Coordinates of C-alpha atoms in Angstrom, one line a residue:
M619 CA -24.0 -44.8 -129.1
P620 CA -27.6 -45.6 -129.9
L621 CA -29.8 -42.5 -130.0
V622 CA -32.2 -44.3 -127.5
D623 CA -29.6 -43.8 -124.9
L624 CA -29.1 -40.1 -125.4
P625 CA -31.7 -39.1 -122.7
A626 CA -30.0 -41.1 -120.1
V627 CA -26.6 -39.6 -121.0
A628 CA -28.0 -36.1 -121.0
A629 CA -29.5 -36.8 -117.5
L630 CA -26.2 -38.1 -116.2
L631 CA -24.6 -35.0 -117.5
A632 CA -27.1 -32.8 -115.9
L633 CA -26.7 -34.5 -112.5
L634 CA -22.9 -34.3 -112.8
V635 CA -23.0 -30.5 -113.6
V636 CA -25.2 -30.0 -110.4
A637 CA -22.8 -32.0 -108.3
Y638 CA -19.9 -30.0 -109.5
R639 CA -21.5 -26.5 -109.4
H640 CA -23.4 -27.1 -106.1
P641 CA -26.5 -24.8 -107.0
R642 CA -29.2 -23.9 -104.4
R643 CA -30.6 -26.9 -102.6
S644 CA -34.0 -26.6 -104.5
V645 CA -32.2 -26.5 -107.8
E646 CA -30.3 -29.7 -106.9
A647 CA -33.3 -31.5 -105.9
L648 CA -35.4 -30.5 -108.9
V649 CA -32.8 -31.5 -111.3
S650 CA -32.4 -35.0 -109.6
L651 CA -36.2 -35.6 -109.8
A652 CA -36.1 -34.5 -113.5
A653 CA -33.4 -36.8 -114.3
I654 CA -35.3 -39.8 -112.8
A655 CA -38.5 -38.7 -114.6
T656 CA -36.5 -38.6 -118.1
V657 CA -35.2 -42.2 -117.9
L658 CA -38.6 -43.4 -116.8
V659 CA -40.6 -41.4 -119.4
C660 CA -38.2 -42.6 -122.1
G661 CA -38.6 -46.1 -121.3
L662 CA -34.8 -46.7 -120.4
I663 CA -35.8 -48.1 -117.0
T664 CA -39.0 -49.5 -115.6
L665 CA -40.9 -48.3 -112.6
E666 CA -40.1 -51.7 -110.8
E667 CA -36.4 -51.3 -111.6
T668 CA -36.3 -47.9 -110.3
R669 CA -38.0 -49.0 -107.2
D670 CA -35.5 -51.9 -106.7
T671 CA -32.7 -49.5 -107.4
V672 CA -33.9 -46.9 -104.8
L673 CA -34.4 -49.7 -102.3
D674 CA -30.9 -51.1 -102.9
L675 CA -29.3 -47.6 -102.5
L676 CA -31.7 -46.6 -99.4
P677 CA -29.4 -48.0 -96.8
V678 CA -26.3 -46.2 -98.3
V679 CA -28.1 -43.0 -98.5
L680 CA -29.5 -43.3 -95.0
F681 CA -25.9 -43.9 -93.6
L682 CA -24.6 -40.8 -95.6
V683 CA -27.2 -38.7 -93.9
A684 CA -26.6 -40.0 -90.4
I685 CA -22.8 -39.6 -90.7
L686 CA -23.1 -36.2 -92.0
V687 CA -25.2 -35.2 -89.1
T688 CA -22.7 -37.0 -86.7
A689 CA -19.9 -35.0 -88.2
H690 CA -21.8 -31.8 -88.0
V691 CA -22.4 -32.2 -84.2
C692 CA -18.8 -33.4 -83.6
D693 CA -17.7 -30.1 -85.4
R694 CA -20.1 -27.9 -83.4
A695 CA -19.0 -29.6 -80.2
G696 CA -15.4 -28.8 -81.0
L697 CA -13.9 -32.3 -81.6
F698 CA -12.2 -31.3 -84.7
A699 CA -10.9 -28.0 -83.4
A700 CA -9.7 -29.8 -80.3
S701 CA -7.9 -32.4 -82.4
A702 CA -6.3 -29.5 -84.4
R703 CA -4.2 -28.6 -81.1
L704 CA -2.0 -31.6 -82.1
L705 CA -1.1 -29.8 -85.4
R706 CA 0.3 -26.6 -83.6
H707 CA 3.6 -25.6 -82.2
G708 CA 6.0 -27.8 -84.2
G709 CA 6.9 -26.3 -87.6
P710 CA 5.6 -27.1 -91.1
T711 CA 6.9 -30.7 -91.1
R712 CA 5.1 -31.6 -87.8
L713 CA 2.0 -30.0 -89.0
L714 CA 2.0 -31.9 -92.3
T715 CA 2.7 -35.1 -90.5
V716 CA -0.1 -34.8 -87.9
A717 CA -2.5 -33.4 -90.4
F718 CA -1.8 -36.4 -92.5
L719 CA -2.4 -38.9 -89.7
V720 CA -5.6 -37.0 -88.4
A721 CA -7.0 -36.7 -91.9
A722 CA -6.4 -40.5 -92.5
A723 CA -8.2 -41.3 -89.2
V724 CA -11.2 -38.9 -89.7
T725 CA -11.6 -40.4 -93.2
A726 CA -11.7 -43.9 -92.0
V727 CA -14.0 -43.4 -89.1
L728 CA -16.3 -40.5 -90.2
S729 CA -16.0 -40.7 -94.1
L730 CA -14.1 -38.5 -96.4
D731 CA -16.8 -35.9 -96.5
A732 CA -15.9 -34.9 -92.9
T733 CA -12.2 -34.6 -93.8
V734 CA -12.7 -32.2 -96.7
V735 CA -15.6 -30.3 -95.4
L736 CA -14.8 -30.0 -91.7
L737 CA -11.2 -30.9 -91.2
T738 CA -9.5 -28.9 -94.0
P739 CA -10.6 -25.6 -92.6
V740 CA -9.2 -26.7 -89.1
V741 CA -5.9 -27.6 -90.7
V742 CA -5.7 -24.3 -92.6
A743 CA -6.5 -22.3 -89.5
A744 CA -3.8 -24.2 -87.4
A745 CA -1.3 -23.4 -90.1
R746 CA -2.1 -19.8 -90.1
A747 CA -1.9 -19.7 -86.3
D748 CA 1.7 -21.2 -86.4
G749 CA 2.6 -19.0 -89.3
V750 CA 3.3 -21.7 -91.8
L751 CA 2.1 -22.2 -95.2
P752 CA -1.1 -24.2 -95.3
R753 CA -0.7 -25.9 -98.8
P754 CA 1.0 -29.1 -97.5
G755 CA -1.6 -29.6 -94.8
A756 CA -4.5 -28.8 -97.1
Y757 CA -3.1 -31.3 -99.8
A758 CA -2.7 -34.0 -96.9
C759 CA -6.5 -33.7 -96.2
L760 CA -7.3 -34.0 -99.9
R761 CA -5.2 -37.0 -100.5
M762 CA -6.3 -38.8 -97.5
A763 CA -10.0 -38.1 -98.2
N764 CA -9.5 -40.4 -101.2
S765 CA -6.8 -42.7 -100.4
A766 CA -7.5 -43.4 -96.6
S767 CA -11.1 -44.3 -97.5
L768 CA -9.9 -48.0 -98.4
L769 CA -9.9 -49.1 -94.8
L770 CA -13.5 -49.4 -93.6
P771 CA -16.8 -50.1 -95.5
V772 CA -18.1 -46.8 -93.8
S773 CA -15.1 -44.8 -95.0
N774 CA -16.5 -44.1 -98.4
L775 CA -20.0 -44.6 -100.2
T776 CA -18.2 -46.5 -102.9
N777 CA -17.2 -49.2 -100.3
L778 CA -20.8 -49.3 -98.9
L779 CA -22.1 -49.7 -102.4
A780 CA -19.8 -52.6 -103.0
L781 CA -20.2 -54.3 -99.7
P782 CA -23.2 -56.4 -100.6
S783 CA -21.0 -57.8 -103.6
L784 CA -18.3 -59.0 -101.1
D785 CA -18.3 -62.1 -99.0
L786 CA -16.7 -60.1 -96.1
T787 CA -17.8 -58.8 -92.7
F788 CA -16.9 -55.4 -91.7
A789 CA -13.8 -56.7 -89.7
G790 CA -12.9 -59.0 -92.7
F791 CA -13.0 -56.0 -95.0
A792 CA -10.7 -53.9 -92.8
A793 CA -8.4 -56.9 -92.4
R794 CA -8.0 -57.3 -96.2
M795 CA -7.5 -53.6 -96.8
A796 CA -5.4 -52.6 -93.9
P797 CA -2.0 -53.8 -95.5
V798 CA -3.0 -52.0 -98.7
L799 CA -3.8 -48.8 -96.9
V800 CA -0.5 -48.8 -95.1
V801 CA 1.5 -49.1 -98.2
V802 CA -0.5 -46.4 -99.8
L803 CA -0.1 -44.1 -96.8
V804 CA 3.7 -44.5 -97.1
V805 CA 3.7 -43.7 -100.8
E806 CA 1.4 -40.7 -100.2
Y807 CA 3.4 -39.4 -97.2
V808 CA 6.8 -39.6 -98.9
G809 CA 5.2 -38.0 -102.2
L810 CA 3.9 -35.2 -100.2
R811 CA 7.0 -34.6 -98.4
L812 CA 8.9 -34.3 -101.7
L813 CA 6.4 -32.3 -103.6
F814 CA 6.2 -29.7 -100.8
R815 CA 9.7 -29.7 -99.7
R816 CA 10.0 -25.9 -100.4
D817 CA 7.0 -25.0 -98.3
L818 CA 8.2 -27.3 -95.7
A819 CA 11.6 -25.6 -95.6
A820 CA 10.1 -22.1 -95.1
P821 CA 10.4 -21.1 -91.3
A822 CA 7.5 -20.6 -89.1
T823 CA 6.8 -17.2 -88.0
G824 CA 4.7 -18.2 -85.0
G825 CA 1.2 -17.5 -83.6
E826 CA -1.2 -18.4 -81.0
T827 CA -4.9 -19.6 -80.9
P828 CA -7.0 -20.3 -77.8
D829 CA -7.2 -24.1 -76.6
V830 CA -10.4 -25.9 -77.1
A831 CA -11.7 -28.2 -74.5
F832 CA -11.8 -31.8 -75.7
P833 CA -15.6 -32.9 -76.0
V834 CA -15.6 -36.3 -74.3
V835 CA -19.1 -37.3 -75.1
P836 CA -18.8 -36.9 -78.9
A837 CA -15.6 -38.8 -78.8
L838 CA -17.2 -41.6 -77.0
V839 CA -20.3 -41.8 -79.2
V840 CA -17.9 -42.0 -82.2
A841 CA -16.0 -44.7 -80.7
A842 CA -19.0 -46.7 -79.7
M843 CA -20.3 -46.3 -83.2
L844 CA -17.0 -47.8 -84.6
V845 CA -17.4 -50.8 -82.2
G846 CA -21.0 -51.1 -83.2
F847 CA -20.0 -51.4 -86.9
A848 CA -17.7 -54.2 -86.2
A849 CA -19.9 -56.0 -83.5
T850 CA -23.1 -55.9 -85.6
S851 CA -21.7 -56.7 -89.0
P852 CA -21.4 -60.5 -88.5
Y853 CA -25.2 -60.5 -87.9
G854 CA -26.1 -58.7 -90.9
V855 CA -27.0 -55.4 -89.3
D856 CA -26.8 -52.6 -91.7
P857 CA -24.2 -49.8 -90.8
A858 CA -27.1 -47.2 -91.4
W859 CA -28.7 -48.4 -88.1
V860 CA -25.5 -47.9 -86.1
A861 CA -24.8 -44.6 -87.5
G862 CA -28.4 -43.5 -87.2
A863 CA -28.4 -44.4 -83.4
A864 CA -25.1 -42.5 -83.0
A865 CA -26.5 -39.4 -84.8
A866 CA -29.7 -39.6 -82.6
V867 CA -27.6 -39.7 -79.4
L868 CA -25.5 -36.7 -80.7
V869 CA -28.4 -34.6 -81.8
A870 CA -30.1 -35.1 -78.4
W871 CA -26.8 -34.3 -76.5
G872 CA -26.1 -31.2 -78.8
A873 CA -29.7 -29.9 -78.4
A874 CA -29.6 -30.3 -74.7
R875 CA -26.5 -28.0 -74.6
G876 CA -27.6 -25.4 -76.9
L877 CA -25.0 -26.4 -79.8
L878 CA -27.7 -26.8 -82.3
A879 CA -30.1 -24.2 -83.6
A880 CA -33.5 -24.8 -85.3
G881 CA -33.1 -26.5 -88.6
D882 CA -29.5 -27.3 -88.1
V883 CA -30.0 -31.1 -88.2
A884 CA -32.1 -30.9 -91.5
R885 CA -29.5 -28.6 -93.1
S886 CA -26.7 -30.8 -92.1
A887 CA -28.4 -34.0 -93.4
H888 CA -28.2 -32.5 -97.1
P889 CA -31.4 -34.1 -98.1
E890 CA -30.9 -32.7 -101.7
F891 CA -27.5 -34.6 -101.8
A892 CA -29.2 -37.8 -100.7
L893 CA -31.7 -37.2 -103.7
L894 CA -28.9 -36.7 -106.0
V895 CA -27.1 -39.9 -105.0
L896 CA -30.5 -41.8 -105.6
A897 CA -30.9 -40.1 -109.0
L898 CA -27.4 -41.0 -110.0
G899 CA -28.2 -44.7 -109.0
V900 CA -31.4 -44.7 -111.3
V901 CA -29.7 -43.0 -114.3
V902 CA -26.6 -45.1 -114.1
A903 CA -28.8 -48.2 -113.8
A904 CA -30.4 -47.1 -117.0
I905 CA -27.3 -46.5 -118.8
A906 CA -25.9 -49.8 -117.7
E907 CA -28.7 -51.6 -119.5
G908 CA -27.6 -49.8 -122.6
F909 CA -24.4 -49.2 -124.6
L910 CA -22.0 -48.3 -121.7
G911 CA -22.7 -51.3 -119.7
E912 CA -21.9 -53.5 -122.7
A913 CA -18.9 -51.5 -123.5
V914 CA -17.5 -51.9 -120.0
A915 CA -18.4 -55.5 -119.8
D916 CA -16.4 -56.3 -122.9
V917 CA -13.2 -55.0 -121.4
V918 CA -13.6 -56.6 -118.0
P919 CA -11.0 -59.2 -117.6
D920 CA -11.9 -62.9 -116.7
T921 CA -8.9 -63.5 -114.3
T922 CA -7.8 -62.3 -110.9
S923 CA -4.1 -62.5 -111.9
F924 CA -1.9 -59.5 -111.1
V925 CA -2.6 -58.1 -114.6
G926 CA -6.3 -58.9 -114.3
L927 CA -6.5 -57.0 -110.9
L928 CA -4.5 -54.0 -112.5
V929 CA -6.9 -53.9 -115.4
V930 CA -9.7 -53.8 -113.0
A931 CA -8.2 -51.0 -111.0
L932 CA -7.3 -48.9 -114.2
L933 CA -10.7 -49.4 -115.5
A934 CA -12.3 -48.3 -112.2
T935 CA -9.8 -45.1 -112.3
A936 CA -11.0 -44.2 -115.9
L937 CA -14.6 -44.6 -115.1
A938 CA -14.2 -42.7 -111.9
N939 CA -12.7 -39.7 -113.6
V940 CA -15.3 -39.7 -116.3
L941 CA -18.5 -40.3 -114.4
T942 CA -17.3 -39.6 -110.7
N943 CA -16.5 -42.6 -108.7
L944 CA -20.0 -42.9 -107.2
S945 CA -21.4 -43.4 -110.5
A946 CA -18.6 -45.6 -111.7
T947 CA -19.2 -47.8 -108.6
L948 CA -22.8 -48.4 -109.6
L949 CA -21.7 -49.3 -113.0
L950 CA -18.6 -51.4 -112.5
V951 CA -19.0 -53.4 -109.3
P952 CA -21.9 -55.6 -110.5
L953 CA -19.8 -56.4 -113.7
V954 CA -16.6 -57.4 -111.7
A955 CA -18.5 -59.2 -108.7
P956 CA -18.7 -62.6 -110.4
L957 CA -14.8 -62.7 -110.3
G958 CA -14.9 -62.7 -106.5
D959 CA -13.7 -60.4 -103.7
L960 CA -10.3 -59.7 -105.0
A961 CA -11.6 -58.0 -108.2
V962 CA -14.3 -56.0 -106.1
L963 CA -11.5 -54.8 -103.9
A964 CA -9.2 -54.0 -106.9
A965 CA -12.1 -51.9 -108.3
L966 CA -12.4 -50.1 -105.0
I967 CA -8.7 -49.3 -105.2
G968 CA -9.3 -47.5 -108.5
L969 CA -12.6 -45.9 -107.4
N970 CA -11.1 -44.5 -104.2
V971 CA -7.4 -44.0 -104.9
G972 CA -7.7 -43.6 -108.5
S973 CA -10.5 -40.9 -108.2
G974 CA -7.9 -38.5 -107.0
L975 CA -6.3 -38.4 -110.5
T976 CA -8.6 -35.5 -111.6
L977 CA -10.7 -32.9 -110.1
S978 CA -13.7 -34.6 -111.5
G979 CA -12.9 -38.0 -110.1
S980 CA -14.9 -37.7 -107.0
L981 CA -17.3 -35.4 -105.3
A982 CA -14.7 -35.1 -102.4
N983 CA -12.4 -33.3 -104.9
L984 CA -14.9 -30.7 -105.8
L985 CA -15.8 -30.3 -102.1
W986 CA -12.4 -29.8 -101.1
R987 CA -11.6 -27.1 -103.5
R988 CA -14.8 -25.1 -102.7
T989 CA -14.0 -25.6 -98.8
L990 CA -10.4 -24.3 -99.4
H991 CA -11.7 -21.3 -101.4
A992 CA -14.2 -20.5 -98.5
S993 CA -11.3 -20.5 -96.1
G994 CA -9.4 -17.9 -98.1
E995 CA -7.1 -20.2 -99.9
H996 CA -6.8 -21.3 -103.6
A997 CA -5.9 -24.4 -105.2
P998 CA -5.1 -23.7 -108.9
L999 CA -6.2 -26.4 -111.3
A1000 CA -2.5 -26.8 -112.7
E1001 CA -1.2 -27.4 -109.0
F1002 CA -4.1 -29.7 -108.2
H1003 CA -3.4 -32.0 -111.2
R1004 CA 0.4 -31.8 -110.8
V1005 CA 0.2 -33.3 -107.4
A1006 CA -2.5 -35.7 -108.6
L1007 CA -0.6 -37.0 -111.6
L1008 CA 2.7 -37.5 -109.7
L1009 CA 1.0 -39.3 -106.8
T1010 CA -1.9 -41.3 -107.9
P1011 CA -0.5 -43.6 -110.5
V1012 CA 2.2 -44.6 -107.9
S1013 CA -0.3 -45.2 -105.2
L1014 CA -2.5 -47.2 -107.4
L1015 CA 0.2 -49.5 -108.5
A1016 CA 1.5 -50.1 -105.0
A1017 CA -2.1 -50.8 -103.7
V1018 CA -2.8 -53.4 -106.5
T1019 CA 0.6 -55.0 -106.0
T1020 CA 0.0 -55.3 -102.2
L1021 CA -3.5 -56.7 -102.7
H1022 CA -2.3 -59.3 -105.1
L1023 CA 0.8 -60.3 -103.0
L1024 CA -1.4 -60.9 -99.8
A1025 CA -4.3 -62.7 -101.6

């Protein structure tokens, strides 16, 4: 590695440490600004290139902010808690099955962040209320946060970052990835049933929690948001506008009903995380112009045969677990985009499904473990990686095979 690239690598490592450790918001923002300043001062990226990178990422970041606010209001309104009623009163196997399906739906509709941060505690609480072990349901949330994010462009930031490189509409993307997702869901569900068969065999001890009224307005707004994504995509309308409109409606509705306290909206938007995403984009752009971009470009295949798609997916998996999937997307997608839509979709399989291989593969993995700890449960690293190493390679291979066969 040339010495000139060391400052960019150091800046990237600092950003990843911040992403993993989740320090105070001010620290996260200061490290992000320092990382951008480092690559600029060292001449690894020009001011014009920095501006272009930020402008390219801005719609994605605005969408992230809007969807986090939307998810927060839905949570305060009780949408997730009301949905958790479906998980209760049926034993551990039913709880796993319904948690699996609800987590897949939440990930596809509201993004994986809503699944790991908001739904996981609901699933744990539902398990405790029914007197069953929470591990199967909790791991269902984790696995679906990564794997179910294949379905829609809005399900994962990686998809949104890759969308401009695809010649697909919102509906077209969903149509291409839906069969792939179905196969992955079957693999993941069967795998979870086998891996947690002892937990599922334990008898339920029972328990009761009060019912929560189903919040109709948030559900309708989320449904309208989904319709808006599909309806406006053919006209080139960025999903951030639709998500922003939904967030604005929900904030107004929540404020009118006293669900939101002063400062709730700003905190739920996580502006420091948005700045971190922008900083990652700038730093990775600087690295991509150096040794790492050249090294990755050298191993990108020149074909979209089955072997070629598998290599792309494996390369994406490796990069995601070294850089996190967000950074890997910024680096890899521009390199495989000339091969066409199939190659980009194969990369997304590695960036989404493959990121579940290790704890560092995606920010969702880290958020899930923190959320589980805050809920009074623990996920030992050995257990996390045992589940990941047994499920992820099978899901990855099944997904790439399906993508190739239906091309």
